[in-house]
Amino acid sequence: MKITKYSHSCLLIEGKDKRVLVDPGVYKYDPEWLMQDWTNIHVILITHQHQDHCNTSAIKYLVEKGAMIFSTKEVQDAYPELKVHIVKEGDSLNIPGGLRIIVTKAVHGYFPGMPATNLHENIGFIIDDGKKAYITGDTITFPNDYKCEAIFLPLNNHGVVMGPAEGAMFAKESGAHLVCPIHGDSEKFPPDWHKIKQELEKAGVHYKLLEVRESIEL
């Protein structure tokens, strides 16, 4: 499995001859990715309705090229122009060719002043091609038994997602051999990278801060 990071929480995952794009959002989006990097996308996964995870113009273009969207009913209701295959926590998708996608729980935090329109449905994904990559989505920590080789999680806190200390322990409980922080491009909720590195090192987990368009192999 090859995993490439893009801006904010967007990841491109390639495994079993399938290309899966997760949470292509609006923050620091580069339209050139559509032509250069995001060709032949088979599946788009959207964790929740916030625009930093759901760039509708880019997603509509990819759907016109043959991609299928999997997300929540709330995403479908928020963006009726998208043709969403609705999933929920606990679902398992078997993509032809041998790729399995498990829909996980996620619990979005709240920051005073956030729009009152949201947010009731929120999910994460574990993508399994023999190795498992867990994309938590925007979530605070919660009890679970999810296991993976690599975990991609938000650590910039502000009450919206998990903070560095509890996030490091959440990652450790997953059994992940590699931890990759994401969700780092919000100007309103900027991450403290020094604190994130400090807490991950204190917890004794192996981590990598991926640059945009940088890839790892599992």
Coordinates of C-alpha atoms in Angstrom, one line a residue:
M1 CA 0.0 0.0 0.0
K2 CA 1.3 3.4 -1.0
I3 CA -0.1 6.5 0.9
T4 CA 0.5 10.1 -0.3
K5 CA -0.4 13.1 1.8
Y6 CA -1.9 16.2 0.4
S7 CA -3.1 19.4 2.1
H8 CA -4.8 19.3 5.5
S9 CA -6.4 15.8 5.9
C10 CA -6.4 14.6 2.3
L11 CA -4.7 11.3 1.5
L12 CA -4.3 9.2 -1.6
I13 CA -4.1 5.5 -0.9
E14 CA -3.0 3.1 -3.6
G15 CA -3.4 -0.7 -3.1
K16 CA -4.7 -3.8 -4.9
D17 CA -4.7 -1.7 -8.2
K18 CA -7.2 0.7 -6.6
R19 CA -6.8 4.4 -5.9
V20 CA -8.7 5.8 -3.0
L21 CA -8.9 9.5 -2.2
V22 CA -9.8 10.4 1.4
D23 CA -11.1 13.9 2.5
P24 CA -10.1 16.1 -0.4
G25 CA -11.0 19.5 1.2
V26 CA -10.7 23.2 0.3
Y27 CA -7.7 24.2 2.6
K28 CA -4.6 24.9 0.5
Y29 CA -6.1 22.8 -2.4
D30 CA -4.1 22.9 -5.7
P31 CA -6.3 22.4 -8.8
E32 CA -3.3 20.9 -10.6
W33 CA -3.6 17.8 -8.5
L34 CA -6.8 16.9 -10.4
M35 CA -4.8 16.6 -13.7
Q36 CA -1.4 15.5 -12.3
D37 CA -2.0 13.3 -9.3
W38 CA -5.7 12.4 -8.9
T39 CA -6.2 10.5 -12.2
N40 CA -8.0 7.2 -12.3
I41 CA -9.5 7.6 -8.8
H42 CA -11.8 4.6 -8.0
V43 CA -13.2 5.6 -4.6
I44 CA -13.6 8.8 -2.7
L45 CA -14.1 8.6 1.1
I46 CA -15.5 11.6 3.0
T47 CA -15.4 11.5 6.9
H48 CA -17.9 14.4 7.4
Q49 CA -19.5 17.4 5.9
H50 CA -17.1 20.2 6.8
Q51 CA -15.6 21.8 3.7
D52 CA -12.0 21.3 4.9
H53 CA -12.8 17.6 4.2
C54 CA -15.2 18.0 1.3
N55 CA -14.3 20.1 -1.8
T56 CA -17.4 19.6 -3.8
S57 CA -16.1 21.1 -7.1
A58 CA -13.1 18.7 -7.1
I59 CA -15.2 15.8 -6.0
K60 CA -17.8 16.3 -8.7
Y61 CA -15.0 16.4 -11.3
L62 CA -13.7 13.1 -10.1
V63 CA -17.1 11.5 -10.0
E64 CA -17.6 12.5 -13.7
K65 CA -14.4 10.6 -14.4
G66 CA -15.8 7.5 -12.7
A67 CA -15.1 7.7 -9.0
M68 CA -17.6 6.5 -6.4
I69 CA -18.2 8.4 -3.2
F70 CA -18.8 6.7 0.2
S71 CA -19.8 8.9 3.1
T72 CA -22.7 9.6 5.6
K73 CA -26.3 10.6 4.9
E74 CA -25.5 14.0 6.4
V75 CA -22.9 14.6 3.7
Q76 CA -25.4 13.6 1.0
D77 CA -28.0 16.0 2.6
A78 CA -25.5 18.8 2.8
Y79 CA -24.4 18.4 -0.8
P80 CA -27.3 17.0 -2.7
E81 CA -25.4 17.4 -6.0
L82 CA -23.1 14.6 -4.9
K83 CA -24.1 11.0 -5.5
V84 CA -23.1 9.5 -2.2
H85 CA -23.2 5.8 -1.3
I86 CA -24.2 6.1 2.3
V87 CA -22.3 4.2 5.0
K88 CA -22.2 4.2 8.7
E89 CA -20.0 3.1 11.6
G90 CA -19.5 -0.7 11.5
D91 CA -20.0 -1.1 7.7
S92 CA -17.4 -3.0 5.7
L93 CA -16.9 -2.4 2.0
N94 CA -15.2 -5.0 -0.3
I95 CA -13.8 -3.2 -3.3
P96 CA -13.3 -5.5 -6.3
G97 CA -9.7 -6.5 -6.5
G98 CA -9.2 -7.3 -2.8
L99 CA -9.3 -4.0 -1.0
R100 CA -11.4 -3.8 2.1
I101 CA -12.6 -0.6 3.8
I102 CA -14.0 -0.6 7.4
V103 CA -16.1 2.3 8.5
T104 CA -15.1 3.4 12.1
K105 CA -16.5 5.5 14.8
A106 CA -15.4 9.1 15.1
V107 CA -16.4 11.8 17.6
H108 CA -16.0 15.4 16.4
G109 CA -15.2 17.8 19.2
Y110 CA -16.8 21.3 19.6
F111 CA -15.3 24.7 19.9
P112 CA -17.5 27.6 21.1
G113 CA -18.5 29.7 18.1
M114 CA -18.6 26.8 15.6
P115 CA -21.6 26.9 13.2
A116 CA -24.7 25.4 14.6
T117 CA -25.5 23.6 11.4
N118 CA -23.4 20.5 12.2
L119 CA -22.4 17.9 13.1
H120 CA -24.2 14.7 13.9
E121 CA -22.6 12.1 11.6
N122 CA -18.9 11.6 11.6
I123 CA -16.8 8.6 10.6
G124 CA -13.3 7.3 10.0
F125 CA -11.9 4.6 7.8
I126 CA -9.5 1.6 8.0
I127 CA -8.2 0.7 4.6
D128 CA -7.0 -2.9 4.4
D129 CA -5.0 -4.5 1.6
G130 CA -3.3 -7.0 3.9
K131 CA -1.8 -4.0 5.8
K132 CA -4.1 -1.6 7.5
A133 CA -4.1 2.2 7.4
Y134 CA -6.5 3.9 9.9
I135 CA -7.6 7.4 9.0
T136 CA -9.4 8.6 12.2
G137 CA -11.2 11.6 10.7
D138 CA -11.7 14.6 12.9
T139 CA -12.2 13.0 16.3
I140 CA -11.4 13.3 20.0
T141 CA -10.3 10.1 21.7
F142 CA -12.7 7.3 22.5
P143 CA -12.5 3.6 23.6
N144 CA -12.1 1.2 20.7
D145 CA -10.3 -1.9 19.6
Y146 CA -9.2 -0.8 16.1
K147 CA -5.8 -2.1 15.0
C148 CA -3.6 -1.0 12.2
E149 CA 0.0 -0.7 10.9
A150 CA -0.2 3.0 10.3
I151 CA -2.5 5.7 11.8
F152 CA -3.3 9.1 10.4
L153 CA -4.8 11.3 13.0
P154 CA -5.4 15.0 13.9
L155 CA -3.4 16.3 16.9
N156 CA -4.0 20.0 16.9
N157 CA -6.5 20.0 19.7
H158 CA -8.5 23.3 20.4
G159 CA -11.3 21.1 21.6
V160 CA -12.2 20.1 18.0
V161 CA -9.9 17.1 17.7
M162 CA -7.6 15.2 20.0
G163 CA -4.6 16.8 21.5
P164 CA -1.0 15.6 21.3
A165 CA -0.8 13.8 24.6
E166 CA -4.0 11.8 24.4
G167 CA -3.6 11.4 20.7
A168 CA -0.2 9.8 21.2
M169 CA -1.7 7.3 23.6
F170 CA -4.7 6.7 21.2
A171 CA -2.1 5.9 18.5
K172 CA -0.2 3.6 20.8
E173 CA -3.3 1.6 21.6
S174 CA -4.0 1.0 17.9
G175 CA -0.7 -0.9 17.6
A176 CA 0.4 1.3 14.8
H177 CA 4.1 1.0 13.7
L178 CA 3.8 4.5 12.2
V179 CA 1.9 7.6 13.3
C180 CA 1.3 10.4 10.8
P181 CA -0.3 13.6 12.1
I182 CA -2.7 15.3 9.7
H183 CA -5.3 18.2 9.8
G184 CA -2.5 20.8 10.0
D185 CA -3.6 23.5 7.6
S186 CA -6.3 25.3 9.5
E187 CA -5.4 29.0 10.1
K188 CA -8.1 29.1 12.8
F189 CA -6.8 26.0 14.7
P190 CA -3.1 25.8 13.9
P191 CA -1.2 22.9 15.4
D192 CA 1.7 23.2 17.8
W193 CA 4.2 21.0 16.0
H194 CA 6.8 21.3 18.7
K195 CA 4.3 20.0 21.3
I196 CA 3.1 17.2 18.9
K197 CA 6.7 16.0 18.4
Q198 CA 7.4 16.2 22.1
E199 CA 4.3 14.1 23.1
L200 CA 4.8 11.5 20.4
E201 CA 8.5 11.0 21.4
K202 CA 7.5 10.8 25.1
A203 CA 5.0 8.1 24.3
G204 CA 7.7 6.1 22.4
V205 CA 5.8 5.9 19.1
H206 CA 7.5 6.1 15.7
Y207 CA 6.1 9.1 13.7
K208 CA 6.6 10.9 10.5
L209 CA 5.5 14.5 9.6
L210 CA 4.6 14.1 5.9
E211 CA 5.0 17.0 3.5
V212 CA 2.4 17.6 0.8
R213 CA 2.8 15.0 -2.0
E214 CA 5.2 13.0 0.1
S215 CA 4.5 9.2 0.2
I216 CA 5.1 6.2 2.4
E217 CA 4.8 2.5 1.7
L218 CA 3.3 -0.1 4.0

